[in-house]
Amino acid sequence: MKEVIRVYGSGSMTRYVKADTAVSDPTATPSSDNTRDYILKQGGLVQMPVEVFHTDIGIWGSDAEEFDPYRFYHHPHGLRKENGVKSKVSSTAFRGWGAGSTMCPGRFLALRSIGSLVTMLVREFQIEKAREGMKEGSMGNHGVRGWGVQKGKAYDSVDAMRGPEIDVEVEISRRD
């Protein structure tokens, strides 16, 4: 579930500016006319989308933007892959539930509820790809059709999760 939240989740973290701070655009070159320097004033608030942290190649490795269902399987904080070598990710890298004193107090209830729902669905129902009218989506590295991240698509800032690229049609029937 953590990998789903890491790749598809959205949200932001808000931090209080404790002292005036100068920030420069790291992509600007000294000779360019469009250098961007910003001053964050003491007492102000800064909002940062968690997608910035969750897709950072420096934190998550070369496959940071890809969905890897095994990323959190062998280590609770996740594994990063760089040049075929896997290593542990920092314990503070995953921000799906916030951080520090502002972590979501309902995260345990949410994870247990989602886990219970998925378990019940898999146990009680047969879920298959619809036979007709199925819209084909992209094939990801792990064989999941149609569930790519909506890159560049605007979404409501209060949405907790972004939707799939396409509608995924399935047939659901009760197991015998």
PDB file of C-alpha atoms in Angstrom:
ATOM      1  CA  MET A   1       0.000   0.000   0.000  1.00  0.00           C
ATOM      2  CA  LYS A   2       2.904   2.356   0.673  1.00  0.00           C
ATOM      3  CA  GLU A   3       4.054   2.172  -2.955  1.00  0.00           C
ATOM      4  CA  VAL A   4       0.551   3.030  -4.178  1.00  0.00           C
ATOM      5  CA  ILE A   5       0.526   6.059  -1.860  1.00  0.00           C
ATOM      6  CA  ARG A   6       4.094   7.016  -2.884  1.00  0.00           C
ATOM      7  CA  VAL A   7       3.378   6.934  -6.642  1.00  0.00           C
ATOM      8  CA  TYR A   8      -0.303   7.910  -6.855  1.00  0.00           C
ATOM      9  CA  GLY A   9      -0.837   9.913  -3.678  1.00  0.00           C
ATOM     10  CA  SER A  10      -0.947  13.662  -3.646  1.00  0.00           C
ATOM     11  CA  GLY A  11      -0.882  16.277  -0.981  1.00  0.00           C
ATOM     12  CA  SER A  12       1.435  18.843   0.460  1.00  0.00           C
ATOM     13  CA  MET A  13       3.465  19.599   3.517  1.00  0.00           C
ATOM     14  CA  THR A  14       3.390  23.059   5.062  1.00  0.00           C
ATOM     15  CA  ARG A  15       6.311  24.470   6.986  1.00  0.00           C
ATOM     16  CA  TYR A  16       6.738  27.657   8.987  1.00  0.00           C
ATOM     17  CA  VAL A  17       9.671  29.891   7.961  1.00  0.00           C
ATOM     18  CA  LYS A  18      11.712  30.526  11.125  1.00  0.00           C
ATOM     19  CA  ALA A  19      14.172  33.039   9.590  1.00  0.00           C
ATOM     20  CA  ASP A  20      14.514  34.988   6.349  1.00  0.00           C
ATOM     21  CA  THR A  21      15.957  32.554   3.820  1.00  0.00           C
ATOM     22  CA  ALA A  22      17.258  33.117   0.283  1.00  0.00           C
ATOM     23  CA  VAL A  23      16.501  30.370  -2.233  1.00  0.00           C
ATOM     24  CA  SER A  24      17.908  30.229  -5.770  1.00  0.00           C
ATOM     25  CA  ASP A  25      16.808  28.217  -8.797  1.00  0.00           C
ATOM     26  CA  PRO A  26      19.409  25.405  -9.068  1.00  0.00           C
ATOM     27  CA  THR A  27      18.685  24.952 -12.795  1.00  0.00           C
ATOM     28  CA  ALA A  28      19.548  28.559 -13.713  1.00  0.00           C
ATOM     29  CA  THR A  29      23.017  29.264 -15.094  1.00  0.00           C
ATOM     30  CA  PRO A  30      24.979  32.350 -13.986  1.00  0.00           C
ATOM     31  CA  SER A  31      24.910  33.763 -17.520  1.00  0.00           C
ATOM     32  CA  SER A  32      21.164  33.382 -18.015  1.00  0.00           C
ATOM     33  CA  ASP A  33      18.864  36.370 -17.776  1.00  0.00           C
ATOM     34  CA  ASN A  34      16.090  34.401 -16.129  1.00  0.00           C
ATOM     35  CA  THR A  35      17.741  33.491 -12.828  1.00  0.00           C
ATOM     36  CA  ARG A  36      15.175  33.221 -10.087  1.00  0.00           C
ATOM     37  CA  ASP A  37      16.017  34.153  -6.544  1.00  0.00           C
ATOM     38  CA  TYR A  38      13.395  34.068  -3.837  1.00  0.00           C
ATOM     39  CA  ILE A  39      13.301  35.368  -0.296  1.00  0.00           C
ATOM     40  CA  LEU A  40      11.228  33.362   2.170  1.00  0.00           C
ATOM     41  CA  LYS A  41      10.288  35.806   4.907  1.00  0.00           C
ATOM     42  CA  GLN A  42      10.307  34.885   8.579  1.00  0.00           C
ATOM     43  CA  GLY A  43       6.791  34.023   9.743  1.00  0.00           C
ATOM     44  CA  GLY A  44       5.666  32.911   6.286  1.00  0.00           C
ATOM     45  CA  LEU A  45       4.426  29.490   5.287  1.00  0.00           C
ATOM     46  CA  VAL A  46       5.887  27.271   2.566  1.00  0.00           C
ATOM     47  CA  GLN A  47       3.879  24.491   0.937  1.00  0.00           C
ATOM     48  CA  MET A  48       5.696  21.609  -0.773  1.00  0.00           C
ATOM     49  CA  PRO A  49       3.925  18.919  -2.816  1.00  0.00           C
ATOM     50  CA  VAL A  50       4.876  15.429  -1.611  1.00  0.00           C
ATOM     51  CA  GLU A  51       5.285  14.336  -5.242  1.00  0.00           C
ATOM     52  CA  VAL A  52       8.570  16.268  -5.254  1.00  0.00           C
ATOM     53  CA  PHE A  53       9.933  14.022  -2.493  1.00  0.00           C
ATOM     54  CA  HIS A  54       8.316  10.825  -3.757  1.00  0.00           C
ATOM     55  CA  THR A  55       9.753  11.104  -7.287  1.00  0.00           C
ATOM     56  CA  ASP A  56      13.212  12.403  -6.372  1.00  0.00           C
ATOM     57  CA  ILE A  57      15.825  10.208  -8.082  1.00  0.00           C
ATOM     58  CA  GLY A  58      18.377  11.239  -5.439  1.00  0.00           C
ATOM     59  CA  ILE A  59      16.178   9.671  -2.751  1.00  0.00           C
ATOM     60  CA  TRP A  60      14.401   6.762  -4.490  1.00  0.00           C
ATOM     61  CA  GLY A  61      16.915   5.856  -7.226  1.00  0.00           C
ATOM     62  CA  SER A  62      16.748   5.752 -11.008  1.00  0.00           C
ATOM     63  CA  ASP A  63      13.289   4.131 -11.006  1.00  0.00           C
ATOM     64  CA  ALA A  64      11.743   6.786  -8.713  1.00  0.00           C
ATOM     65  CA  GLU A  65       8.867   7.546 -11.089  1.00  0.00           C
ATOM     66  CA  GLU A  66       7.996   3.881 -11.684  1.00  0.00           C
ATOM     67  CA  PHE A  67       5.558   1.798  -9.664  1.00  0.00           C
ATOM     68  CA  ASP A  68       7.442  -1.091  -8.030  1.00  0.00           C
ATOM     69  CA  PRO A  69       5.139  -3.297  -5.925  1.00  0.00           C
ATOM     70  CA  TYR A  70       8.199  -4.804  -4.182  1.00  0.00           C
ATOM     71  CA  ARG A  71       9.844  -1.491  -3.184  1.00  0.00           C
ATOM     72  CA  PHE A  72       8.650  -1.761   0.455  1.00  0.00           C
ATOM     73  CA  TYR A  73       8.473  -5.577   0.588  1.00  0.00           C
ATOM     74  CA  HIS A  74      12.007  -6.268   1.876  1.00  0.00           C
ATOM     75  CA  HIS A  75      12.434  -3.123   3.971  1.00  0.00           C
ATOM     76  CA  PRO A  76       9.794  -0.981   5.766  1.00  0.00           C
ATOM     77  CA  HIS A  77      11.316   2.309   4.535  1.00  0.00           C
ATOM     78  CA  GLY A  78      11.707   1.106   0.956  1.00  0.00           C
ATOM     79  CA  LEU A  79      14.577   0.252  -1.342  1.00  0.00           C
ATOM     80  CA  ARG A  80      16.174   2.390  -4.030  1.00  0.00           C
ATOM     81  CA  LYS A  81      17.725   0.972  -7.167  1.00  0.00           C
ATOM     82  CA  GLU A  82      20.797   2.533  -8.754  1.00  0.00           C
ATOM     83  CA  ASN A  83      22.740   0.751 -11.512  1.00  0.00           C
ATOM     84  CA  GLY A  84      21.048  -2.536 -10.614  1.00  0.00           C
ATOM     85  CA  VAL A  85      22.103  -2.322  -6.948  1.00  0.00           C
ATOM     86  CA  LYS A  86      19.425  -1.981  -4.261  1.00  0.00           C
ATOM     87  CA  SER A  87      19.982  -0.042  -1.035  1.00  0.00           C
ATOM     88  CA  LYS A  88      17.821   1.184   1.843  1.00  0.00           C
ATOM     89  CA  VAL A  89      15.968   4.482   1.606  1.00  0.00           C
ATOM     90  CA  SER A  90      16.096   6.986   4.472  1.00  0.00           C
ATOM     91  CA  SER A  91      13.412   6.469   7.130  1.00  0.00           C
ATOM     92  CA  THR A  92      12.240  10.067   6.522  1.00  0.00           C
ATOM     93  CA  ALA A  93      11.813   9.760   2.719  1.00  0.00           C
ATOM     94  CA  PHE A  94       8.222   8.467   2.661  1.00  0.00           C
ATOM     95  CA  ARG A  95       5.839  11.377   3.372  1.00  0.00           C
ATOM     96  CA  GLY A  96       2.506   9.828   2.417  1.00  0.00           C
ATOM     97  CA  TRP A  97       1.068  10.526   5.861  1.00  0.00           C
ATOM     98  CA  GLY A  98       2.884  13.776   6.589  1.00  0.00           C
ATOM     99  CA  ALA A  99       5.805  14.018   8.994  1.00  0.00           C
ATOM    100  CA  GLY A 100       6.681  14.716  12.595  1.00  0.00           C
ATOM    101  CA  SER A 101       4.001  16.212  14.805  1.00  0.00           C
ATOM    102  CA  THR A 102       1.707  16.723  11.799  1.00  0.00           C
ATOM    103  CA  MET A 103       1.520  13.046  10.779  1.00  0.00           C
ATOM    104  CA  CYS A 104      -2.006  11.889  10.046  1.00  0.00           C
ATOM    105  CA  PRO A 105      -3.458  10.451  13.266  1.00  0.00           C
ATOM    106  CA  GLY A 106      -5.829   8.253  11.245  1.00  0.00           C
ATOM    107  CA  ARG A 107      -3.130   6.529   9.163  1.00  0.00           C
ATOM    108  CA  PHE A 108      -3.327   3.229  11.049  1.00  0.00           C
ATOM    109  CA  LEU A 109      -7.118   3.115  10.798  1.00  0.00           C
ATOM    110  CA  ALA A 110      -6.918   4.010   7.089  1.00  0.00           C
ATOM    111  CA  LEU A 111      -4.338   1.285   6.324  1.00  0.00           C
ATOM    112  CA  ARG A 112      -6.272  -1.354   8.272  1.00  0.00           C
ATOM    113  CA  SER A 113      -9.551  -0.326   6.613  1.00  0.00           C
ATOM    114  CA  ILE A 114      -8.035  -0.477   3.120  1.00  0.00           C
ATOM    115  CA  GLY A 115      -6.363  -3.804   3.907  1.00  0.00           C
ATOM    116  CA  SER A 116      -9.627  -5.237   5.238  1.00  0.00           C
ATOM    117  CA  LEU A 117     -11.580  -4.038   2.192  1.00  0.00           C
ATOM    118  CA  VAL A 118      -9.068  -5.498  -0.280  1.00  0.00           C
ATOM    119  CA  THR A 119      -8.938  -8.791   1.655  1.00  0.00           C
ATOM    120  CA  MET A 120     -12.742  -9.030   1.691  1.00  0.00           C
ATOM    121  CA  LEU A 121     -12.991  -8.218  -2.033  1.00  0.00           C
ATOM    122  CA  VAL A 122     -10.382 -10.822  -3.006  1.00  0.00           C
ATOM    123  CA  ARG A 123     -11.871 -13.470  -0.685  1.00  0.00           C
ATOM    124  CA  GLU A 124     -15.542 -12.954  -1.577  1.00  0.00           C
ATOM    125  CA  PHE A 125     -15.485 -11.865  -5.227  1.00  0.00           C
ATOM    126  CA  GLN A 126     -13.999 -12.894  -8.537  1.00  0.00           C
ATOM    127  CA  ILE A 127     -12.660  -9.771 -10.290  1.00  0.00           C
ATOM    128  CA  GLU A 128     -11.732 -10.072 -13.961  1.00  0.00           C
ATOM    129  CA  LYS A 129     -11.010  -7.804 -16.887  1.00  0.00           C
ATOM    130  CA  ALA A 130     -14.240  -6.991 -18.707  1.00  0.00           C
ATOM    131  CA  ARG A 131     -14.613  -9.103 -21.845  1.00  0.00           C
ATOM    132  CA  GLU A 132     -15.957  -6.341 -24.088  1.00  0.00           C
ATOM    133  CA  GLY A 133     -15.522  -2.601 -24.062  1.00  0.00           C
ATOM    134  CA  MET A 134     -12.237  -2.758 -22.145  1.00  0.00           C
ATOM    135  CA  LYS A 135     -10.210   0.320 -22.951  1.00  0.00           C
ATOM    136  CA  GLU A 136      -6.567  -0.627 -23.256  1.00  0.00           C
ATOM    137  CA  GLY A 137      -4.067   1.497 -21.342  1.00  0.00           C
ATOM    138  CA  SER A 138      -0.321   1.511 -21.149  1.00  0.00           C
ATOM    139  CA  MET A 139       1.474  -1.621 -20.009  1.00  0.00           C
ATOM    140  CA  GLY A 140       3.674  -0.813 -17.020  1.00  0.00           C
ATOM    141  CA  ASN A 141       6.823  -2.672 -15.978  1.00  0.00           C
ATOM    142  CA  HIS A 142       4.775  -4.929 -13.720  1.00  0.00           C
ATOM    143  CA  GLY A 143       2.007  -5.835 -16.164  1.00  0.00           C
ATOM    144  CA  VAL A 144      -0.698  -3.556 -14.783  1.00  0.00           C
ATOM    145  CA  ARG A 145      -2.792  -2.061 -17.598  1.00  0.00           C
ATOM    146  CA  GLY A 146      -4.210   1.438 -17.491  1.00  0.00           C
ATOM    147  CA  TRP A 147      -3.002   2.560 -14.093  1.00  0.00           C
ATOM    148  CA  GLY A 148      -0.251   4.981 -15.093  1.00  0.00           C
ATOM    149  CA  VAL A 149       0.295   8.204 -13.164  1.00  0.00           C
ATOM    150  CA  GLN A 150      -1.483  11.219 -14.639  1.00  0.00           C
ATOM    151  CA  LYS A 151       1.617  13.263 -15.424  1.00  0.00           C
ATOM    152  CA  GLY A 152       1.029  16.956 -15.931  1.00  0.00           C
ATOM    153  CA  LYS A 153      -2.728  16.691 -15.446  1.00  0.00           C
ATOM    154  CA  ALA A 154      -4.225  19.245 -13.094  1.00  0.00           C
ATOM    155  CA  TYR A 155      -6.183  17.841 -10.181  1.00  0.00           C
ATOM    156  CA  ASP A 156      -7.895  19.271  -7.153  1.00  0.00           C
ATOM    157  CA  SER A 157      -5.373  19.997  -4.407  1.00  0.00           C
ATOM    158  CA  VAL A 158      -7.606  18.328  -1.824  1.00  0.00           C
ATOM    159  CA  ASP A 159      -7.664  15.007  -3.696  1.00  0.00           C
ATOM    160  CA  ALA A 160      -5.784  12.376  -1.743  1.00  0.00           C
ATOM    161  CA  MET A 161      -5.142  10.165  -4.768  1.00  0.00           C
ATOM    162  CA  ARG A 162      -4.913  10.782  -8.482  1.00  0.00           C
ATOM    163  CA  GLY A 163      -7.109   8.606 -10.667  1.00  0.00           C
ATOM    164  CA  PRO A 164      -5.962   6.209 -13.378  1.00  0.00           C
ATOM    165  CA  GLU A 165      -5.098   7.430 -16.881  1.00  0.00           C
ATOM    166  CA  ILE A 166      -8.116   5.561 -18.259  1.00  0.00           C
ATOM    167  CA  ASP A 167     -11.224   3.863 -16.892  1.00  0.00           C
ATOM    168  CA  VAL A 168     -10.448   0.239 -16.043  1.00  0.00           C
ATOM    169  CA  GLU A 169     -13.515  -1.882 -16.692  1.00  0.00           C
ATOM    170  CA  VAL A 170     -13.879  -5.100 -14.703  1.00  0.00           C
ATOM    171  CA  GLU A 171     -16.541  -7.738 -14.113  1.00  0.00           C
ATOM    172  CA  ILE A 172     -17.230  -8.636 -10.510  1.00  0.00           C
ATOM    173  CA  SER A 173     -19.068 -11.774  -9.443  1.00  0.00           C
ATOM    174  CA  ARG A 174     -19.523 -13.437  -6.067  1.00  0.00           C
ATOM    175  CA  ARG A 175     -17.337 -16.505  -5.469  1.00  0.00           C
ATOM    176  CA  ASP A 176     -19.114 -19.800  -4.845  1.00  0.00           C
TER     177      ASP A 176
END
